[in-house]
mmCIF file of C-alpha atoms in Angstrom:
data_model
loop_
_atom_site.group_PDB
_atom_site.id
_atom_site.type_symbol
_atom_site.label_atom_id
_atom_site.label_comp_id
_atom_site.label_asym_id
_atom_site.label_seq_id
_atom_site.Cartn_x
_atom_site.Cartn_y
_atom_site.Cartn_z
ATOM 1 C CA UNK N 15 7.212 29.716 10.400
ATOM 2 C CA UNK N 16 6.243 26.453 8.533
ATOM 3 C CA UNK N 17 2.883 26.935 8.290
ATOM 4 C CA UNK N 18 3.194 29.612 6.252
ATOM 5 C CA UNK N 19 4.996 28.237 3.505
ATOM 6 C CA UNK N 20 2.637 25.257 3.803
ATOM 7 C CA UNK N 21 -0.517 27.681 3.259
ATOM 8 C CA UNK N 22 1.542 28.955 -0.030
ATOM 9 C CA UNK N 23 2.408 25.807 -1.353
ATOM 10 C CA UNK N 24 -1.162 24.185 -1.230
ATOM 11 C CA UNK N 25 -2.139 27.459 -2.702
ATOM 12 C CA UNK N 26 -0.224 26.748 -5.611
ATOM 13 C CA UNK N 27 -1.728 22.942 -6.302
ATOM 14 C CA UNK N 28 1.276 21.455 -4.900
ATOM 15 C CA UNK N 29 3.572 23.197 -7.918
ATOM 16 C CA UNK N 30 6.630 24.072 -8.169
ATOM 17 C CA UNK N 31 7.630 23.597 -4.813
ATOM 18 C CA UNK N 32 10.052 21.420 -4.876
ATOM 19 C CA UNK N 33 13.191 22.119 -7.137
ATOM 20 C CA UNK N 34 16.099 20.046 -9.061
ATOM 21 C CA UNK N 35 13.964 17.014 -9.093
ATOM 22 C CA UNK N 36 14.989 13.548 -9.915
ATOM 23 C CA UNK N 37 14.668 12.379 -13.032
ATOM 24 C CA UNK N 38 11.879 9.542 -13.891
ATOM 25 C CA UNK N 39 14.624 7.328 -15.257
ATOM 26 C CA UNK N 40 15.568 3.706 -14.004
ATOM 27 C CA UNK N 41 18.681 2.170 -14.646
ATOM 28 C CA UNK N 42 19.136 -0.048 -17.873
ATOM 29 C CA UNK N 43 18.128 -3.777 -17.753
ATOM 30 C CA UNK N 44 21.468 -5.316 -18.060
ATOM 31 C CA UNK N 45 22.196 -3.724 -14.585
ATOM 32 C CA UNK N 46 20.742 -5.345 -11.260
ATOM 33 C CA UNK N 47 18.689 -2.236 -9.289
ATOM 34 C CA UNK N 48 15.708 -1.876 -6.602
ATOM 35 C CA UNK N 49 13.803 1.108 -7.244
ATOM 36 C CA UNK N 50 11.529 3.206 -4.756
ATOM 37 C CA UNK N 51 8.802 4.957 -6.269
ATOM 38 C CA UNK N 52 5.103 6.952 -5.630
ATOM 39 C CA UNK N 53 2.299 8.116 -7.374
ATOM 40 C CA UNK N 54 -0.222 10.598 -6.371
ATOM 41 C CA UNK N 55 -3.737 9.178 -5.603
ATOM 42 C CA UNK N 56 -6.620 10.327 -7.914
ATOM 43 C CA UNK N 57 -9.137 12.920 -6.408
ATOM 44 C CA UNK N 58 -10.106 13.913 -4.091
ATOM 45 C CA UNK N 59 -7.149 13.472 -2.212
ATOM 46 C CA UNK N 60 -4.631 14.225 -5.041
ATOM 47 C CA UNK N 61 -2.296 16.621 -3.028
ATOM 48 C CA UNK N 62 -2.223 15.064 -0.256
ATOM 49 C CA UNK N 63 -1.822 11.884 -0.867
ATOM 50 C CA UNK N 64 0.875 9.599 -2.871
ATOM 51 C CA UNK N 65 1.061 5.537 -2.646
ATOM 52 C CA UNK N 66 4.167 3.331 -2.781
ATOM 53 C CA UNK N 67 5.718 1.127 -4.439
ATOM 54 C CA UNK N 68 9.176 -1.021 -5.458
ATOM 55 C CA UNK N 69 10.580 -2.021 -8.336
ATOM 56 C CA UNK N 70 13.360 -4.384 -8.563
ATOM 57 C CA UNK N 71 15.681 -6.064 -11.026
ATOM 58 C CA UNK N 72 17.742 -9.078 -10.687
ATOM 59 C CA UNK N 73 19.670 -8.555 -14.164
ATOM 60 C CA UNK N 74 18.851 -12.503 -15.149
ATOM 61 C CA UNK N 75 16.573 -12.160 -18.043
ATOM 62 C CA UNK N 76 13.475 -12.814 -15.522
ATOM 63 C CA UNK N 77 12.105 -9.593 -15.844
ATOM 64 C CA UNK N 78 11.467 -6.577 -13.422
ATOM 65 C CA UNK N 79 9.404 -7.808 -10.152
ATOM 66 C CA UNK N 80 6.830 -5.157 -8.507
ATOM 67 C CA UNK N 81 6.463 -5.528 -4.971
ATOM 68 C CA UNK N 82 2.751 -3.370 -3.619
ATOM 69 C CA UNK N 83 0.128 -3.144 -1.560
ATOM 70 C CA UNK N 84 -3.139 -3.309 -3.092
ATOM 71 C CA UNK N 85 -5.846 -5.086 -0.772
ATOM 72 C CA UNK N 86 -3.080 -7.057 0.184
ATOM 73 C CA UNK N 87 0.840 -7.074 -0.503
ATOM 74 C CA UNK N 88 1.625 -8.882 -3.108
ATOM 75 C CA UNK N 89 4.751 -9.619 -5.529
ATOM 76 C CA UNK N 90 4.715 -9.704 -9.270
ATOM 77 C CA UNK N 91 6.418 -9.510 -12.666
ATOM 78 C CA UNK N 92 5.937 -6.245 -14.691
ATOM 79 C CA UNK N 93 6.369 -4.468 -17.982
ATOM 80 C CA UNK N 94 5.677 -1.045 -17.012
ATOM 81 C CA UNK N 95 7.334 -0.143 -13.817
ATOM 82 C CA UNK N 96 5.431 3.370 -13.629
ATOM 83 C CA UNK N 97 2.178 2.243 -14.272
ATOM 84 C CA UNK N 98 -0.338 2.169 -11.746
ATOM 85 C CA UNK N 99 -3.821 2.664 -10.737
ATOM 86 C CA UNK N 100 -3.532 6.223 -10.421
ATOM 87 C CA UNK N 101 -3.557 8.882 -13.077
ATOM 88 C CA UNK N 102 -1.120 11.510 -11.290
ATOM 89 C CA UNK N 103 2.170 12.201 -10.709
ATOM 90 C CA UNK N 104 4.795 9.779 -10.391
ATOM 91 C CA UNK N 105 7.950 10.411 -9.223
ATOM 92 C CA UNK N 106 11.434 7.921 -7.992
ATOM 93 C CA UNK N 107 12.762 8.535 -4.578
ATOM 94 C CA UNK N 108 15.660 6.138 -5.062
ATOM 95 C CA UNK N 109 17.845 3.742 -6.437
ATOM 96 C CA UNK N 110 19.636 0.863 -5.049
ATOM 97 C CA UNK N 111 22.476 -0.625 -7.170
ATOM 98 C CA UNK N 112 25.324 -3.026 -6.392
ATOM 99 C CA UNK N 113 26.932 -6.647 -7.596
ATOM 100 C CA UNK N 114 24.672 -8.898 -8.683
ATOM 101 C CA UNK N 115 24.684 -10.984 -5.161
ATOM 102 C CA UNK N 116 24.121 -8.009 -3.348
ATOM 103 C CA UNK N 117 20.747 -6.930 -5.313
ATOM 104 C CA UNK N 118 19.566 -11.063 -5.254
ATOM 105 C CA UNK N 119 19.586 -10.831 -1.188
ATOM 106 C CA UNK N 120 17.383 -7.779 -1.389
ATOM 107 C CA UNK N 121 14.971 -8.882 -3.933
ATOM 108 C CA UNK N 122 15.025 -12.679 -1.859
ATOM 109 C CA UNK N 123 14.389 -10.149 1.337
ATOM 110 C CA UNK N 124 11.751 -8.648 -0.810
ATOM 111 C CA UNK N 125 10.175 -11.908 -1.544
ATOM 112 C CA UNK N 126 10.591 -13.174 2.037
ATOM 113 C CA UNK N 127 8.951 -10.851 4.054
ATOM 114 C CA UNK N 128 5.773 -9.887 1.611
ATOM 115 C CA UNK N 129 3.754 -12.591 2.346
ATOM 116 C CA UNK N 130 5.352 -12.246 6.204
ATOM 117 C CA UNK N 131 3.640 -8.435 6.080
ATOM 118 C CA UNK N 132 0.576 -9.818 5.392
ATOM 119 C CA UNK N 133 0.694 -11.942 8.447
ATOM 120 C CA UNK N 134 2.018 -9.370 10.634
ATOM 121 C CA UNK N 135 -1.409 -6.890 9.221
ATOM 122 C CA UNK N 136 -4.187 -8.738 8.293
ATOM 123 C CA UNK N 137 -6.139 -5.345 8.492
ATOM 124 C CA UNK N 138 -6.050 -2.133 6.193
ATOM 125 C CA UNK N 139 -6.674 1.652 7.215
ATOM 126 C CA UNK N 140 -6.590 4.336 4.878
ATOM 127 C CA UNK N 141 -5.304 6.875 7.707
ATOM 128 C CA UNK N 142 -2.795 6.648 9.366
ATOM 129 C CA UNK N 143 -2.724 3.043 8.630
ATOM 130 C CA UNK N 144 -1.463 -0.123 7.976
ATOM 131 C CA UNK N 145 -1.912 0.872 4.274
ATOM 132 C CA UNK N 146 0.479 0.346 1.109
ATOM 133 C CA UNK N 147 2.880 3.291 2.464
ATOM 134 C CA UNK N 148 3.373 1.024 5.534
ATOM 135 C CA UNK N 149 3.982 -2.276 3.736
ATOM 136 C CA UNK N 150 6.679 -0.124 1.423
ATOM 137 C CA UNK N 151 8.595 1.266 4.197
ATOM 138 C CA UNK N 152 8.541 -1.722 6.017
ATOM 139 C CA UNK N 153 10.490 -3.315 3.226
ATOM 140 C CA UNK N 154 12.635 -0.424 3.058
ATOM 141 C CA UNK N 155 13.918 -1.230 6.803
ATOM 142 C CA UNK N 156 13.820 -4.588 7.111
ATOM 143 C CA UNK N 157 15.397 -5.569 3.401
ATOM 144 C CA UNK N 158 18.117 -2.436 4.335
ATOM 145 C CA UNK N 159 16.710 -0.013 1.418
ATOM 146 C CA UNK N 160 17.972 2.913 2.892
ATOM 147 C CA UNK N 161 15.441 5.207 1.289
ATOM 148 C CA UNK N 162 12.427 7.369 2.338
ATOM 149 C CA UNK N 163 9.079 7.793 0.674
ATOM 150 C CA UNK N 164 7.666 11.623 0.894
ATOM 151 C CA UNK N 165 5.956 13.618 3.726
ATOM 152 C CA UNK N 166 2.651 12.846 1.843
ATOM 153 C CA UNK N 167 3.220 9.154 1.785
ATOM 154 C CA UNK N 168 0.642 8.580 4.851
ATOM 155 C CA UNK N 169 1.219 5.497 6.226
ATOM 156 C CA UNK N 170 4.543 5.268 6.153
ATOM 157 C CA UNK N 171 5.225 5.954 10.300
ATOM 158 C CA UNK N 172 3.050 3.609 11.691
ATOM 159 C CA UNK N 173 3.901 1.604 13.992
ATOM 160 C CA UNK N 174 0.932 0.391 15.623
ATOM 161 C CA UNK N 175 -0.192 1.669 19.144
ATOM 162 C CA UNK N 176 2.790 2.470 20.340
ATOM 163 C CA UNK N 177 6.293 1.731 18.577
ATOM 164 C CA UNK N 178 9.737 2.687 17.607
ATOM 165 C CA UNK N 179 12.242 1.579 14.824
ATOM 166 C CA UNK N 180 15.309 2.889 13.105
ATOM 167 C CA UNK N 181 14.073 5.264 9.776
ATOM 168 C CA UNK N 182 13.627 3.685 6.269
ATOM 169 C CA UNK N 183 16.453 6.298 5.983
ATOM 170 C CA UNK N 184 19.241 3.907 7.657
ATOM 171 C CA UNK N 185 20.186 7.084 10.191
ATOM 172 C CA UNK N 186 17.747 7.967 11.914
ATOM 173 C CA UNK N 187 15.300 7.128 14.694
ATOM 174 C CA UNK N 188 11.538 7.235 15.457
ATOM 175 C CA UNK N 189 8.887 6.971 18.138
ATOM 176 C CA UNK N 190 5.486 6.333 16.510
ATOM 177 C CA UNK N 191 2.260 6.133 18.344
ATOM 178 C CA UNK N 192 -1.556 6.093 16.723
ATOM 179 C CA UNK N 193 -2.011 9.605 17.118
ATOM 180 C CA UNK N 194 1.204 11.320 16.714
ATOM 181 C CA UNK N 195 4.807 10.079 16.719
ATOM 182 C CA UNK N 196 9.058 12.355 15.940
ATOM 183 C CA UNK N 197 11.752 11.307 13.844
ATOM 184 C CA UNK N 198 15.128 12.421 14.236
ATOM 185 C CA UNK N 199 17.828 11.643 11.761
ATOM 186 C CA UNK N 200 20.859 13.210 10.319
ATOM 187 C CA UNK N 201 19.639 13.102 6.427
ATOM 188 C CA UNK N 202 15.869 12.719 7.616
ATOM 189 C CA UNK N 203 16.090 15.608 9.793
ATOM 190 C CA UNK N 204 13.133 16.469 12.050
ATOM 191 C CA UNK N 205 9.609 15.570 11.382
ATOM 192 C CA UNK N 206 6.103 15.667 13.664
ATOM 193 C CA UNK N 207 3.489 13.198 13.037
ATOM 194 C CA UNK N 208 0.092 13.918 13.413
ATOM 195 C CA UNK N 209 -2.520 10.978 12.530
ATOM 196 C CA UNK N 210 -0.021 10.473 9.529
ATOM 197 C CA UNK N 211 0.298 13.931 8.436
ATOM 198 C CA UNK N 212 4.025 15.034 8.413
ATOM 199 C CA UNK N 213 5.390 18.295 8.629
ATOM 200 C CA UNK N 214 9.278 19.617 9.587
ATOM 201 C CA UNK N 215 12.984 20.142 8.218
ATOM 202 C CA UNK N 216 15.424 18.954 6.481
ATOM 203 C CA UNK N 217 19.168 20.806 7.385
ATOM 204 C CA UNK N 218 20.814 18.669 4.138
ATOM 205 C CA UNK N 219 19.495 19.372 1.419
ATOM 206 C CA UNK N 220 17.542 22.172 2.978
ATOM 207 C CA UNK N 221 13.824 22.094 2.659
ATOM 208 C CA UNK N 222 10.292 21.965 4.925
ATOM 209 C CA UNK N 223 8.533 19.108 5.034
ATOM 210 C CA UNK N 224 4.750 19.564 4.261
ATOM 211 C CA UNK N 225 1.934 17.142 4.372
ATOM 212 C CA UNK N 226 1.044 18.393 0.853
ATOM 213 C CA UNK N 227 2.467 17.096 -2.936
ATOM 214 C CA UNK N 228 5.100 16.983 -3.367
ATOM 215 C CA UNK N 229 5.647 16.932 0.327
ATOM 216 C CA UNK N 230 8.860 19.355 -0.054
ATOM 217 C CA UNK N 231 9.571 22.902 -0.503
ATOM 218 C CA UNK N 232 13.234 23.468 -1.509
ATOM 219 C CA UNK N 233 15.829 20.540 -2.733
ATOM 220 C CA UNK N 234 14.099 17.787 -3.504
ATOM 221 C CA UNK N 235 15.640 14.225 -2.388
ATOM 222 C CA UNK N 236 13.019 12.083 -1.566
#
């Protein structure tokens, strides 16, 4: 039953499959924020494919800081949070706001535990990983971002050999291993991993997951 609906949807480039998207819009400067976002990667791979990213603001006048992996993770100031080294699609999966203390021990997490990523994965593998989709949702858990990245975000469920964690998602859990791994959750809902391709449901809001762009068809939240 989800195949099908997976065959249609790479049929139609990845299009109009997911509905009532959210807008491309961050919040103004004057507010403090951390932003999730993901591009698609150029071609060949373009739908079926996206890499991650955050985007945080601390509200002081210092700018907005861009925490990635490229080569390496790495943390820097930027003008243009939606620029990247892609040419496709970018989309925002969400927004964290709050007082201005709150967002400052996020962004301090953020800064902390970069440089400790790099540490922790001194290697990179396009598939299923470590790769920049790791490195983002590994902030997202351990700086308590409770956001996912998309079904196309490979990367983002590895766990090394064999390993398990709470989701990115803040209520869920999951049991990763190289090959294949399951997450369960009550907004993630059920997804299968296979070598980093997801695929599964989502009972609130109601869509299949697909392992192509945008990695959804029905209501879009991620």
């Amino acid at each position: 039953m989800i195949a099908a609906p997976a065959i249609a949807c790479l049929a139609l480039g990845g299009t109009g499959c997911a509905v009532f998207r959210r807008p491309l819009e961050l919040p103004p400067r004057d507010r403090p924020f951390v932003a999730v976002l993901s591009g698609e990667m150029p071609e060949p791979i373009t739908q079926v494919a996206r890499h991650g990213w955050i985007v945080a603001n601390k509200a002081d006048g210092s700018g907005l800081r861009r925490y990635e992996l490229l080569g390496d993770a790495f943390a820097t100031t930027t003008r243009d949070p939606f620029r990247w080294f892609g040419s496709g699609d970018v989309a925002l999966h969400g927004v964290l706001e709050g007082e201005k203390t709150e967002i400052t021990g996020v962004i301090e997490c953020l800064e902390r535990e970069t440089p400790r990523y790099n540490e922790e994965h001194p290697t990179y593998f396009p598939m299923p990983g470590p790769n920049s989709n790791t490195y983002v949702d590994q902030m997202l858990r351990r700086c308590d971002i409770h956001c996912e990245l998309p079904a196309t975000a490979i990367g983002k469920d590895y766990r090394g050999v064999v390993g398990a964690s709470v989701t990115s998602g803040g209520t869920g859990v999951q049991l990763e291993t190289w090959l294949g791994g399951v997450k369960v959750g009550i907004t993630e809902g059920v997804e299968l991993h296979i070598l980093g391709l997801s695929i599964g449901v989502d009972l609130w809001p109601p869509a299949l997951i697909v392992p192509v762009n945008p990695g959804r068809i029905g209501f879009d939240d991620r």
